[in-house]
Coordinates of C-alpha atoms in Angstrom, one line a residue:
M1 CA 30.9 28.8 -15.7
T2 CA 29.9 24.8 -15.1
Q3 CA 27.0 24.3 -16.9
P4 CA 23.7 22.9 -14.7
I5 CA 22.5 19.7 -14.7
R6 CA 19.5 19.5 -17.1
W7 CA 16.6 17.5 -15.3
G8 CA 14.1 15.3 -16.8
I9 CA 10.9 14.1 -14.9
L10 CA 9.1 11.1 -16.0
G11 CA 5.3 11.6 -15.3
A12 CA 3.4 14.7 -13.7
A13 CA 2.6 13.3 -10.5
K14 CA 1.2 16.1 -7.9
F15 CA 4.3 15.3 -5.5
A16 CA 6.8 16.1 -8.4
R17 CA 4.6 19.1 -8.9
E18 CA 4.6 20.2 -5.8
H19 CA 7.9 19.5 -3.9
M20 CA 10.3 17.8 -6.3
G21 CA 9.7 20.1 -9.4
P22 CA 9.7 23.2 -8.0
A23 CA 13.2 22.1 -5.8
I24 CA 14.9 21.1 -9.1
H25 CA 13.8 24.4 -10.5
A26 CA 15.2 26.8 -7.6
A27 CA 18.2 24.6 -7.0
N28 CA 21.8 26.0 -7.6
G29 CA 23.6 23.9 -10.5
A30 CA 20.0 22.5 -11.6
E31 CA 17.8 23.4 -14.3
L32 CA 14.5 21.8 -14.6
A33 CA 14.7 20.9 -18.7
A34 CA 11.8 18.5 -19.5
L35 CA 9.0 16.6 -18.4
A36 CA 7.2 13.3 -19.7
T37 CA 3.4 13.7 -20.0
S38 CA 0.9 13.3 -22.5
S39 CA -1.6 15.7 -20.6
A40 CA -1.5 19.4 -21.6
D41 CA -3.5 20.2 -18.5
K42 CA -0.5 18.6 -16.2
A43 CA 2.1 19.7 -18.4
A44 CA 0.8 23.4 -17.9
L45 CA 0.8 23.1 -14.0
F46 CA 4.9 22.6 -14.1
Q47 CA 5.0 25.5 -16.9
S48 CA 3.6 27.5 -14.5
F49 CA 7.0 28.0 -12.3
A50 CA 9.1 26.5 -15.3
P51 CA 8.0 28.2 -18.2
G52 CA 10.5 27.1 -20.6
I53 CA 10.3 23.4 -19.3
A54 CA 9.7 20.8 -22.7
V55 CA 7.4 18.3 -22.8
H56 CA 7.8 14.8 -24.2
E57 CA 4.8 13.0 -24.7
S58 CA 6.5 9.6 -23.8
Y59 CA 8.8 8.6 -20.9
E60 CA 11.1 7.2 -23.7
A61 CA 10.9 10.0 -25.7
L62 CA 12.5 11.9 -22.7
L63 CA 15.0 9.3 -21.9
A64 CA 16.2 9.5 -25.7
D65 CA 17.0 13.5 -25.1
P66 CA 20.2 14.3 -25.3
L67 CA 19.8 17.3 -23.6
I68 CA 18.9 15.7 -20.4
D69 CA 21.6 14.6 -17.6
A70 CA 19.5 13.2 -14.7
V71 CA 16.1 11.9 -14.5
Y72 CA 13.6 12.1 -11.3
I73 CA 11.4 8.8 -11.3
P74 CA 8.1 9.9 -9.0
L75 CA 6.2 6.8 -10.7
P76 CA 4.2 4.5 -8.6
N77 CA 6.3 2.0 -6.4
H78 CA 5.9 -1.1 -8.6
L79 CA 7.7 1.0 -11.7
H80 CA 10.5 2.5 -9.9
V81 CA 13.0 -0.4 -11.0
E82 CA 11.7 -0.6 -14.6
W83 CA 12.3 2.7 -15.5
A84 CA 15.1 3.4 -13.5
L85 CA 17.2 0.6 -15.3
K86 CA 15.4 2.0 -18.5
A87 CA 17.1 5.6 -17.2
M88 CA 20.7 4.1 -16.5
Q89 CA 20.8 2.1 -19.9
A90 CA 20.3 5.5 -21.6
G91 CA 23.2 7.3 -19.8
K92 CA 20.8 9.6 -17.8
H93 CA 22.0 9.8 -13.9
V94 CA 18.9 8.8 -11.4
L95 CA 17.1 9.9 -9.0
V96 CA 14.1 7.5 -7.7
E97 CA 11.5 7.8 -5.4
K98 CA 11.2 5.9 -2.3
P99 CA 10.7 2.8 -2.3
A100 CA 13.5 2.3 -4.7
T101 CA 12.8 -1.2 -5.1
L102 CA 9.8 -3.7 -3.4
R103 CA 12.2 -6.2 -2.6
E104 CA 16.2 -6.1 -1.3
E105 CA 17.4 -8.5 -4.3
E106 CA 16.2 -5.8 -6.8
F107 CA 18.9 -3.6 -5.6
D108 CA 21.3 -5.8 -7.5
Q109 CA 20.1 -5.0 -10.7
L110 CA 20.2 -1.2 -10.0
I111 CA 23.5 -1.4 -8.5
A112 CA 24.7 -3.2 -11.3
A113 CA 23.1 -0.8 -13.8
R114 CA 24.7 2.2 -12.2
D115 CA 28.1 0.8 -12.1
A116 CA 27.8 -0.4 -16.0
A117 CA 27.0 2.5 -16.9
G118 CA 29.1 5.0 -14.9
V119 CA 26.3 7.3 -13.6
L120 CA 24.9 8.3 -10.3
A121 CA 21.9 6.5 -9.0
A122 CA 20.1 7.4 -5.4
E123 CA 16.8 7.2 -3.8
A124 CA 15.0 10.1 -3.1
Y125 CA 15.7 9.9 0.3
M126 CA 15.5 13.7 1.2
I127 CA 15.7 13.5 4.9
V128 CA 19.3 12.9 5.3
H129 CA 20.3 16.1 3.3
H130 CA 18.3 18.3 6.1
P131 CA 20.5 20.0 8.4
Q132 CA 18.6 18.3 11.7
W133 CA 19.6 15.1 10.4
Q134 CA 23.2 16.0 10.1
R135 CA 23.2 17.5 13.4
A136 CA 21.5 14.5 14.7
R137 CA 24.3 12.2 13.3
E138 CA 26.9 14.4 15.0
L139 CA 25.4 14.6 18.4
V140 CA 25.0 11.4 18.5
H141 CA 28.4 10.2 17.2
T142 CA 30.1 12.7 19.4
G143 CA 28.5 11.9 22.6
A144 CA 26.2 14.2 23.8
L145 CA 23.7 11.5 24.5
G146 CA 26.3 9.1 25.9
Q147 CA 25.2 5.6 24.9
V148 CA 22.2 5.5 23.1
K149 CA 20.5 2.8 24.7
H150 CA 16.3 3.2 22.7
V151 CA 15.5 4.9 19.7
S152 CA 11.7 5.4 18.8
G153 CA 9.9 6.8 16.3
K154 CA 6.1 7.8 15.4
F155 CA 5.0 8.7 11.8
S156 CA 1.2 9.1 10.7
F157 CA -1.5 10.4 8.7
D158 CA -5.0 9.4 7.5
N159 CA -5.6 8.7 3.9
R160 CA -8.4 6.5 4.2
S161 CA -11.0 8.7 2.0
D162 CA -8.5 8.5 -0.8
V163 CA -9.2 5.2 -2.2
D164 CA -7.5 5.4 -5.5
N165 CA -4.5 6.9 -3.9
I166 CA -1.5 4.6 -4.8
R167 CA -0.3 4.3 -1.5
N168 CA -3.9 2.3 -0.7
R169 CA -3.7 0.0 -3.7
P170 CA -1.6 -3.2 -3.4
E171 CA -0.8 -3.8 -7.0
T172 CA 1.1 -0.6 -7.1
G173 CA 3.5 -1.4 -3.9
G174 CA 1.2 0.6 -1.4
G175 CA 1.0 0.7 2.2
A176 CA 2.1 2.5 5.1
L177 CA 5.5 1.0 5.3
R178 CA 6.8 1.5 2.1
D179 CA 5.4 4.8 1.8
I180 CA 6.6 6.2 5.6
G181 CA 8.0 3.4 7.6
V182 CA 11.4 3.6 5.2
Y183 CA 11.9 7.2 6.8
V184 CA 11.6 6.0 10.5
L185 CA 13.6 3.2 9.9
G186 CA 16.1 4.5 7.9
S187 CA 16.9 7.8 9.9
A188 CA 17.5 5.1 13.0
R189 CA 20.0 3.7 11.1
F190 CA 21.5 6.7 9.4
V191 CA 22.1 8.3 12.8
T192 CA 23.5 5.6 14.6
G193 CA 25.6 4.2 11.8
E194 CA 23.9 0.6 13.1
E195 CA 22.4 -2.1 11.6
P196 CA 18.6 -3.6 12.7
Q197 CA 18.5 -7.2 14.1
D198 CA 15.8 -9.4 15.5
I199 CA 13.0 -7.8 14.3
S200 CA 9.6 -8.3 14.8
A201 CA 6.3 -6.7 14.0
Q202 CA 2.7 -6.5 14.3
I203 CA 0.8 -5.3 11.5
E204 CA -2.9 -4.3 10.9
W205 CA -3.8 -4.8 6.8
E206 CA -7.1 -2.9 4.6
N207 CA -7.7 -4.3 1.1
G208 CA -4.2 -5.9 0.8
V209 CA -2.0 -2.9 2.3
D210 CA -0.8 -2.2 5.6
V211 CA -2.2 0.4 7.4
L212 CA -0.8 0.4 10.7
S213 CA 2.4 -1.0 12.2
N214 CA 4.2 -1.5 15.2
V215 CA 7.8 -2.6 14.6
Q216 CA 10.5 -3.8 17.5
A217 CA 13.9 -4.4 16.9
R218 CA 17.3 -4.8 18.3
F219 CA 20.2 -3.3 17.0
P220 CA 24.2 -4.0 18.0
S221 CA 23.9 -1.4 20.9
F222 CA 20.2 -0.2 21.4
L223 CA 16.5 -1.0 21.1
Y224 CA 14.3 0.5 18.7
T225 CA 10.4 0.5 18.7
A226 CA 8.5 2.2 16.0
Y227 CA 4.8 2.5 14.7
V228 CA 3.8 4.0 11.4
S229 CA 0.3 4.7 10.0
T230 CA -1.8 5.7 7.3
R231 CA -5.4 6.0 9.2
L232 CA -4.2 8.0 12.6
Q233 CA -4.3 11.8 13.1
P234 CA -1.0 13.2 11.7
F235 CA 1.9 13.2 13.9
Q236 CA 5.5 12.7 13.9
E237 CA 8.7 12.2 16.3
M238 CA 12.0 10.7 16.7
L239 CA 13.7 10.3 19.8
F240 CA 17.2 9.0 20.7
H241 CA 17.6 8.4 24.7
G242 CA 20.9 7.7 26.2
D243 CA 22.1 7.4 29.3
K244 CA 23.4 11.2 29.2
G245 CA 21.0 12.9 27.5
V246 CA 17.7 12.7 24.9
L247 CA 17.5 13.9 21.9
R248 CA 14.2 14.7 20.1
L249 CA 13.1 15.9 16.8
T250 CA 9.9 17.5 16.3
A251 CA 9.1 17.7 12.7
P252 CA 11.5 14.8 11.5
F253 CA 10.4 14.0 7.8
N254 CA 8.3 16.5 6.6
P255 CA 9.4 19.7 7.9
R256 CA 7.5 23.3 7.2
V257 CA 4.4 21.3 6.3
F258 CA 3.9 19.3 9.8
G259 CA 5.8 22.1 11.4
E260 CA 9.3 24.1 12.1
A261 CA 12.1 21.4 12.1
R262 CA 13.6 21.4 15.7
L263 CA 16.1 19.4 17.7
E264 CA 15.4 19.3 21.5
L265 CA 18.7 18.1 23.5
H266 CA 18.0 17.1 26.9
Q267 CA 20.5 16.7 29.5
A268 CA 21.3 16.5 32.9
S269 CA 23.2 19.2 34.9
H270 CA 25.7 18.4 37.8
A271 CA 23.1 19.6 40.1
A272 CA 20.4 16.6 41.3
G273 CA 17.0 16.4 39.8
S274 CA 17.6 19.3 37.1
G275 CA 18.5 19.5 33.7
R276 CA 18.8 21.8 30.7
V277 CA 17.6 21.6 27.3
I278 CA 18.9 23.1 24.5
E279 CA 17.0 23.9 21.4
E280 CA 18.4 24.1 17.8
R281 CA 16.1 25.4 14.9
F282 CA 16.2 25.2 11.2
P283 CA 13.0 27.5 10.1
I284 CA 13.8 27.7 6.3
A285 CA 16.0 24.5 5.3
D286 CA 14.4 23.1 2.4
H287 CA 15.4 19.2 2.0
Y288 CA 14.3 18.8 -1.3
K289 CA 16.4 21.6 -2.8
L290 CA 19.2 20.6 -1.0
Q291 CA 18.9 16.8 -2.1
V292 CA 19.4 18.1 -5.6
E293 CA 22.0 20.3 -5.2
A294 CA 24.0 17.3 -3.5
F295 CA 23.2 15.2 -5.8
G296 CA 24.6 17.5 -8.4
K297 CA 27.9 18.0 -6.6
S298 CA 28.3 14.0 -6.3
V299 CA 27.8 14.0 -9.9
R300 CA 29.8 17.3 -10.9
D301 CA 32.7 16.5 -8.2
G302 CA 32.5 13.1 -7.1
A303 CA 31.8 14.2 -3.9
P304 CA 30.4 11.3 -1.4
Y305 CA 26.4 11.4 -1.5
A306 CA 24.7 10.6 1.7
C307 CA 22.0 8.1 0.5
P308 CA 23.8 5.9 -1.8
L309 CA 21.9 2.4 -3.0
E310 CA 23.8 0.7 -0.6
F311 CA 22.2 2.3 2.3
S312 CA 18.8 2.2 0.7
R313 CA 19.4 -1.6 0.3
G314 CA 19.8 -1.8 3.9
T315 CA 16.5 -0.3 5.0
Q316 CA 14.6 -2.4 2.3
R317 CA 16.2 -5.6 3.9
A318 CA 14.6 -4.6 6.9
L319 CA 10.8 -3.9 5.5
D320 CA 11.7 -7.7 4.0
Q321 CA 12.3 -8.7 7.2
I322 CA 9.3 -7.4 8.8
F323 CA 6.7 -8.3 5.9
A324 CA 7.8 -12.0 6.0
T325 CA 7.8 -12.3 10.0
A326 CA 5.1 -9.6 11.0
T327 CA 1.9 -11.1 12.9
T328 CA -1.6 -9.8 12.1
L329 CA -3.2 -7.2 14.6

């Protein structure tokens, strides 16, 4: 019997406690084996669903643990590169939260360290492992929409009252684009296989972080428009519009929290003025668990991974261009 991949988590982040920790614990072929935190109270919250988890009082101690195969890093954004490099140098496979870096050129360090250590390292871009996104990509590439001419995306929530949240602090790499803009932009790249050109944007800033952005871009074969915000009523949607159909994703980024994952394929029929809507639902798929399982298959069997560092680098390149050229709202 194949031994499960033994995972450790650097830090007792709320997101790790509520989402990724339980996903690792539940995933086939994985074991949540260790946590690095100096807080007994925070450790107890993980032990409530993973009673056998070992607790290390420092990140260094966890990385030195010879029983740990892979490390999940949910630290604040500005610490991702530092600890991903240390984990790979310790011989661990690495899944680091998005954004993996704050600048495109930092991917050079991650890719070089990955190749030197012979490990799998990837950004925790979980949506590409969800069947709704794999199906969306299939529909676009098999011509169900005809020629896609426009892609639009929307993603928002309101965290203005949480002033100490790392997403509201510039020194920790906060802001809406890095937190949720990666989903809207990256998903357009994933589904179409194209890269953005001629990017422009308008950004509203608050205390040094972007809280609302409106982005426009030309891809080789379509136009792209999107907005993301951490100061608006929660909402999310992706729309792929072709000359023969429209594909709408109703809960594209955090299904089961925002709502049920559902694809709507709108196509014209032969009768003038009429059409049909084909709906596909994905009520139980857990993209966090699927991400862990896909990571494990890649580690064990060398299976292709849907989100290698090279893919994530493309999204960061676009974010860098947005920050460099955006005007202020």
